[in-house]
PDB file of C-alpha atoms in Angstrom:
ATOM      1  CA  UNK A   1      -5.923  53.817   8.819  1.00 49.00           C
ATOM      2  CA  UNK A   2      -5.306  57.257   9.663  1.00 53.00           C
ATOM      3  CA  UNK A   3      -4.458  58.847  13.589  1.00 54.00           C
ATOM      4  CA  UNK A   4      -3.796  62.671  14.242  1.00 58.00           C
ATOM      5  CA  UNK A   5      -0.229  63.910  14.841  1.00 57.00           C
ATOM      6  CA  UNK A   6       0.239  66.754  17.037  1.00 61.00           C
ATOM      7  CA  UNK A   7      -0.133  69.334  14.084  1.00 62.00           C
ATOM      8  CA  UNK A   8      -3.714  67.848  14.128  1.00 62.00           C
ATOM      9  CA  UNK A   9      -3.342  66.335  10.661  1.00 63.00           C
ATOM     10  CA  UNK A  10      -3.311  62.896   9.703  1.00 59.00           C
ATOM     11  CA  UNK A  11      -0.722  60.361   9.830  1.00 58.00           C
ATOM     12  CA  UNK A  12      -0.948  57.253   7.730  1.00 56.00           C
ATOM     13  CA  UNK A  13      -0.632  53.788   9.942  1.00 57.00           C
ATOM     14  CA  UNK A  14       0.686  50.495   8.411  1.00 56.00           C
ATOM     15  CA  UNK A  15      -1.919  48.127   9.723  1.00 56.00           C
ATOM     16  CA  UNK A  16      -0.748  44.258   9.091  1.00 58.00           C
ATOM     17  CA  UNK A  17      -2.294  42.716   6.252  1.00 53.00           C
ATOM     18  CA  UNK A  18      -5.506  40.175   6.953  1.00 55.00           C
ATOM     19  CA  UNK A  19      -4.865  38.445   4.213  1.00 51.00           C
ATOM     20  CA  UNK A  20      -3.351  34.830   4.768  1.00 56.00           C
ATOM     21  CA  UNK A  21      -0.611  33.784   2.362  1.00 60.00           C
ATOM     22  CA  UNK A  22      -1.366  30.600   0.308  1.00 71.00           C
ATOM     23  CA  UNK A  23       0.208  27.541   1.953  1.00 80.00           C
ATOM     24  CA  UNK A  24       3.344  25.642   0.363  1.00 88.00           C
ATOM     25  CA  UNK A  25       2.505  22.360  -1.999  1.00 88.00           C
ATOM     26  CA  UNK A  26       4.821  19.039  -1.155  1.00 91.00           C
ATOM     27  CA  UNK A  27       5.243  16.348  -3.532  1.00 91.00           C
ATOM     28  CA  UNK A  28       5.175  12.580  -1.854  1.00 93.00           C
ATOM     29  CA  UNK A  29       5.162   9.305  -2.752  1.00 91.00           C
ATOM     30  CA  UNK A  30       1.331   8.243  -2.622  1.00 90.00           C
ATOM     31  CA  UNK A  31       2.465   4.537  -1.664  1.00 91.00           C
ATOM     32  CA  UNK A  32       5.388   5.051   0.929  1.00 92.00           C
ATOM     33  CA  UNK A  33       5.017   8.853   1.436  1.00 92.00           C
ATOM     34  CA  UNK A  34       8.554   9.510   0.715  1.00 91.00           C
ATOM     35  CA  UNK A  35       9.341  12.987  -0.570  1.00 90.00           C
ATOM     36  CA  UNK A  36      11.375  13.193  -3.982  1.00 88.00           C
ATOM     37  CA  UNK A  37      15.226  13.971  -3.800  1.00 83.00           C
ATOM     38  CA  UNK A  38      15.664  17.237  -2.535  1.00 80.00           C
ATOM     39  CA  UNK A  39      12.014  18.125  -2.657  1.00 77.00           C
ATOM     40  CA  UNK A  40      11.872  18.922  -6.151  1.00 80.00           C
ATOM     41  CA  UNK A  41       8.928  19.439  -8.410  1.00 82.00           C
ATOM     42  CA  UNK A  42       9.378  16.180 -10.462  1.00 81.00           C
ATOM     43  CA  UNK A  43       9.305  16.359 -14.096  1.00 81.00           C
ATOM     44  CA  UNK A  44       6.391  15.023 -15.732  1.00 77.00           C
ATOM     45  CA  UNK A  45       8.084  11.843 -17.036  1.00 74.00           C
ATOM     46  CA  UNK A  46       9.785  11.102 -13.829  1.00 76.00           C
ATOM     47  CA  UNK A  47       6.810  10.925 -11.275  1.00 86.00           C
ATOM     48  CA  UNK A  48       7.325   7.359  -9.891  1.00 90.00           C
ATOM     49  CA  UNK A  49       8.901   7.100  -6.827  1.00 89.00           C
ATOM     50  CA  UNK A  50      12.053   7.004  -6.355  1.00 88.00           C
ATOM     51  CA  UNK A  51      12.154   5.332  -2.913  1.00 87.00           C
ATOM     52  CA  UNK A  52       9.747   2.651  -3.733  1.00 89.00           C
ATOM     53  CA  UNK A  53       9.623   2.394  -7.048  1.00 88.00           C
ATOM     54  CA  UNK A  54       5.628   1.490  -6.370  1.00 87.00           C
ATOM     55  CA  UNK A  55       3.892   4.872  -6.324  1.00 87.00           C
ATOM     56  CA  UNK A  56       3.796   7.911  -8.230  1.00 89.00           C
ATOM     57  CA  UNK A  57       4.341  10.851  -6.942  1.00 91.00           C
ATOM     58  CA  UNK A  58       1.498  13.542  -6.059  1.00 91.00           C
ATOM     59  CA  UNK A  59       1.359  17.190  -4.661  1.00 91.00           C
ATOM     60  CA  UNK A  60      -0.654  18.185  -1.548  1.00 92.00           C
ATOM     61  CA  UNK A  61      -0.463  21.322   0.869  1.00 91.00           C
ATOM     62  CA  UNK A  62       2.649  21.064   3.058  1.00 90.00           C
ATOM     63  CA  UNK A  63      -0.163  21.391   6.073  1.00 89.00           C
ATOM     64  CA  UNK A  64      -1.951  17.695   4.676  1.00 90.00           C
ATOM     65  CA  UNK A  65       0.466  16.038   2.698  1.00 91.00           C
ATOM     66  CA  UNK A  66       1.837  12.773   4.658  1.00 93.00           C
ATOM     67  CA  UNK A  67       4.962  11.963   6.467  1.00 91.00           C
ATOM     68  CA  UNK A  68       6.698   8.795   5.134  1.00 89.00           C
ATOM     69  CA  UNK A  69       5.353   6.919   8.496  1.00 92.00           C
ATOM     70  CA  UNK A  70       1.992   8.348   8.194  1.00 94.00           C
ATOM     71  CA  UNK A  71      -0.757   5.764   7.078  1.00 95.00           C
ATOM     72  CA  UNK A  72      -2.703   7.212   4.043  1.00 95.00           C
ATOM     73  CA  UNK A  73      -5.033   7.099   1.143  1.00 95.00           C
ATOM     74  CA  UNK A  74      -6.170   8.467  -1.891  1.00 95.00           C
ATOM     75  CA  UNK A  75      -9.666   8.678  -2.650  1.00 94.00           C
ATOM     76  CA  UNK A  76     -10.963  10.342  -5.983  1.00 92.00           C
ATOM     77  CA  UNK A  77     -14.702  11.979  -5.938  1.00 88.00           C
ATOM     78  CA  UNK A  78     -16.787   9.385  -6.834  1.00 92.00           C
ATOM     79  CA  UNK A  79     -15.748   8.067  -2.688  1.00 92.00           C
ATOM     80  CA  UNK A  80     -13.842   5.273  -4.073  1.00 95.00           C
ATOM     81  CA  UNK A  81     -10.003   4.136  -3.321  1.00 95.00           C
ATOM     82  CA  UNK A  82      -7.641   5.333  -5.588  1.00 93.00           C
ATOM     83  CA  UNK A  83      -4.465   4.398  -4.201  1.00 93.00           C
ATOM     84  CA  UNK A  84      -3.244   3.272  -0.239  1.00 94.00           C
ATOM     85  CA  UNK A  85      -0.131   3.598   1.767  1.00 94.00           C
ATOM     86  CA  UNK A  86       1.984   0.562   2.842  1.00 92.00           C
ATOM     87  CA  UNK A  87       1.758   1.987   6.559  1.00 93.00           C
ATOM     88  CA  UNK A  88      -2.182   2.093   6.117  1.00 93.00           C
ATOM     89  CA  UNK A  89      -2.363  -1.350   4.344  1.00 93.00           C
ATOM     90  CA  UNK A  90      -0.445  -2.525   7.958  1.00 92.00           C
ATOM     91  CA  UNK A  91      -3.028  -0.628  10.081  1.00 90.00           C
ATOM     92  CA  UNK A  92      -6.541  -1.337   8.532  1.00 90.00           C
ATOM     93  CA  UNK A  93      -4.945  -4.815   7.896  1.00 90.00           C
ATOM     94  CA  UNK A  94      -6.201  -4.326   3.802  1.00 93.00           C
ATOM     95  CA  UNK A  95      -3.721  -4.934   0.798  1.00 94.00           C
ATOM     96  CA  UNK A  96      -4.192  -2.397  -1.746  1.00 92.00           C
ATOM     97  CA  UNK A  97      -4.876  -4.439  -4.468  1.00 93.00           C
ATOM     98  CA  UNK A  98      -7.963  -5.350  -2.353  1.00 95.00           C
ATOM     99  CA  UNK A  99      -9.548  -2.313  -1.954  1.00 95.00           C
ATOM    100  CA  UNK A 100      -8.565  -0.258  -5.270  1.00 94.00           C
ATOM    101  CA  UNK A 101     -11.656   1.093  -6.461  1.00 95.00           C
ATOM    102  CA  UNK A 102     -13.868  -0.168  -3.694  1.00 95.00           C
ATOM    103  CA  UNK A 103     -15.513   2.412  -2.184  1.00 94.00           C
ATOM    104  CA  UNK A 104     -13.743   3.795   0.891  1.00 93.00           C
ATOM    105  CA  UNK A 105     -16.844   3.386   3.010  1.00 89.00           C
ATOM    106  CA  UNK A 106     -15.917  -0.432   3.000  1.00 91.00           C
ATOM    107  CA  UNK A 107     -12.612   0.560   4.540  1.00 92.00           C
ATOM    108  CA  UNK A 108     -13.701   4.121   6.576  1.00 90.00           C
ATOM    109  CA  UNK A 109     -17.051   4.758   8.192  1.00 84.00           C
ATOM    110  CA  UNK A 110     -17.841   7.806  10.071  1.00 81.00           C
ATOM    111  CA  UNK A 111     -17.840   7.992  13.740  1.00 75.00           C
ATOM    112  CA  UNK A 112     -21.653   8.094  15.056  1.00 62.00           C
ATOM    113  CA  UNK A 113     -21.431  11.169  16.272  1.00 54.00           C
ATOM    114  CA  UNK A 114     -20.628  13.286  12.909  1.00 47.00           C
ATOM    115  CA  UNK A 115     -22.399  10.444  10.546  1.00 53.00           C
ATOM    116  CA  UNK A 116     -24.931  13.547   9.350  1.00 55.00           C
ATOM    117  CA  UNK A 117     -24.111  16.876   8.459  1.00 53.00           C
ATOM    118  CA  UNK A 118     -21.780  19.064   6.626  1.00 49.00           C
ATOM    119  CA  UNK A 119     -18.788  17.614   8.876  1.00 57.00           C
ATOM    120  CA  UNK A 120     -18.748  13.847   7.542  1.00 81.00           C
ATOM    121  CA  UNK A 121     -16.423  11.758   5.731  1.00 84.00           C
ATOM    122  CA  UNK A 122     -18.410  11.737   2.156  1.00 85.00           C
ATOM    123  CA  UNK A 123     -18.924  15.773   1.903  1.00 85.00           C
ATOM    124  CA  UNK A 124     -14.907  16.172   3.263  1.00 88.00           C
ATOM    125  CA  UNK A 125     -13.781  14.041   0.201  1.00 89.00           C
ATOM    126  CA  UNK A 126     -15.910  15.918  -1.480  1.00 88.00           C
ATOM    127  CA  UNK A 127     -14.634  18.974  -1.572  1.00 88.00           C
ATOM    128  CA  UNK A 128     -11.304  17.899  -0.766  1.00 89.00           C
ATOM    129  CA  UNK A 129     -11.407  16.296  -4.309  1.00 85.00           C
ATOM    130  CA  UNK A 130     -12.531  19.361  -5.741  1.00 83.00           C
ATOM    131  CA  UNK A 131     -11.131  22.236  -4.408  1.00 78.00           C
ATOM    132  CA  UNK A 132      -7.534  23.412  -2.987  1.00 65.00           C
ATOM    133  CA  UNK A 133      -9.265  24.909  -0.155  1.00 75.00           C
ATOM    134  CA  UNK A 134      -8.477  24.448   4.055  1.00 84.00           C
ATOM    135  CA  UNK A 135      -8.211  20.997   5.064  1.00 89.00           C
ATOM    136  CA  UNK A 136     -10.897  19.246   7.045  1.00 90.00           C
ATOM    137  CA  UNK A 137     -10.713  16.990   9.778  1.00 90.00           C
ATOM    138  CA  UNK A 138     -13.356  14.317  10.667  1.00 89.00           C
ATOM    139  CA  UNK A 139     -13.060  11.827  12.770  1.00 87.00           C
ATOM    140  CA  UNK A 140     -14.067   8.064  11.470  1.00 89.00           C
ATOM    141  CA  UNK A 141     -13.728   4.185  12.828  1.00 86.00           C
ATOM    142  CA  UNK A 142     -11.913   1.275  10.628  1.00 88.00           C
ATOM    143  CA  UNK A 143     -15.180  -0.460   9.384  1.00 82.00           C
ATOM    144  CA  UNK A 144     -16.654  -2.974  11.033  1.00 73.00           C
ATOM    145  CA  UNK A 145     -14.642  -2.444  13.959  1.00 74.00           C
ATOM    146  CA  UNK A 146     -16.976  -1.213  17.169  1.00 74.00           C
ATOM    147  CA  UNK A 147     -15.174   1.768  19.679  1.00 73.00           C
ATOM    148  CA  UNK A 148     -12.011   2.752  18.167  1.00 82.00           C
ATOM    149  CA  UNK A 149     -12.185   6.263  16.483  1.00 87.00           C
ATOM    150  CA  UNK A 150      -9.523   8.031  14.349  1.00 89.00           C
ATOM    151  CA  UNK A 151      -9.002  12.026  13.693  1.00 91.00           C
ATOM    152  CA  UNK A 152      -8.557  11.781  10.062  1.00 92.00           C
ATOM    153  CA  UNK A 153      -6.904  14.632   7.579  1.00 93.00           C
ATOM    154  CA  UNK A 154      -8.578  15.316   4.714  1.00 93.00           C
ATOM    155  CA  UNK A 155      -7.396  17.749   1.908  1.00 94.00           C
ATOM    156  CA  UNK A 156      -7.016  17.924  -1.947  1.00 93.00           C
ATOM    157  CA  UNK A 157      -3.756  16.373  -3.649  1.00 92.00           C
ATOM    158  CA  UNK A 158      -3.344  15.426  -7.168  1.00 86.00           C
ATOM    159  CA  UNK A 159      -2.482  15.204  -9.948  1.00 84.00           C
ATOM    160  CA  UNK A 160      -5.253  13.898 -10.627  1.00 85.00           C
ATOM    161  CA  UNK A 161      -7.242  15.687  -8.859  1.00 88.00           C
ATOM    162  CA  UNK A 162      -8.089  13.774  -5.643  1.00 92.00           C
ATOM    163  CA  UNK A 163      -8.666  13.429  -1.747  1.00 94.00           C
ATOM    164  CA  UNK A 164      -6.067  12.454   0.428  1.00 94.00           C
ATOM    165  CA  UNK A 165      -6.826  11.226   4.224  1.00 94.00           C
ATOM    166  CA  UNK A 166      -3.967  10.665   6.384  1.00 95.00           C
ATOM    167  CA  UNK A 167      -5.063   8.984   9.689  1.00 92.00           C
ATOM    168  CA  UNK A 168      -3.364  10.633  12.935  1.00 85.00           C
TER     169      UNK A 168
END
């Protein structure tokens, strides 16, 4: 942008950017949600946890990817379970070798408020599983469980590309 000066020419203005920078990727554990030593990229090879020894390790947007505490799961594009955290096994009362490739509607259904639209569970793991975009948030109920609801997370992590949903 330009303004006049006194001379009645034009100045130049520096006029902050609009353009937002991209968002820092974390690696975590996708069964206890522990971080690799010193938050490292892990070598190829060498993506099993550490920590656990259980999970491998996966890469999601600093802004999504889970706390160690958090309760969490992976859910690839066809909507079905791809992997769960031990804190989320404890909550929805599940053990992951129970619901690994089920579909995550058996575990997750939609609160009745946002069951249609562009806002629901299925078309957030959607696109979570196939783009790197801004995370979603939905909010869903444990199935088969009437009147509790849950603000869930919902953004891209990988590799392989997949959804992850952290419950808050």
């Amino acid at each position: 942008m330009t303004g006049p000066t006194r001379s009645g020419r034009a100045m130049l203005r520096l006029v902050p950017s609009t353009t937002e920078e991209a968002c820092p990727s974390q690696w975590f554990c996708g069964h206890c949600g522990a971080p690799p030593p010193d938050n490292r990229t892990p070598a190829p090879p060498a993506r099993v946890c550490p920590s656990c020894g259980l999970g491998l390790l996966l890469e999601a947007r600093a802004d999504v990817a889970p706390r160690p505490e958090d309760a969490f799961m992976i859910v690839d594009s066809s909507l079905h379970v791809c992997a769960v955290s031990s804190a989320c096994e404890e909550l929805l009362a599940v053990a992951e070798t129970d619901v690994v490739n089920r579909p995550v509607t058996e575990l997750l259904t939609p609160a009745d408020a946002e069951a249609a639209g562009p806002g629901n569970l299925a078309a957030a793991i959607m696109w979570a599983a196939r783009s790197d975009d801004e995370p979603r948030r939905v909010t869903v109920r444990p199935a088969n469980v009437f009147g509790v609801r849950m603000p869930l997370r919902v953004g891209a992590c990988g590799p392989p590309r997949a959804a992850l949903l952290v419950l808050e």
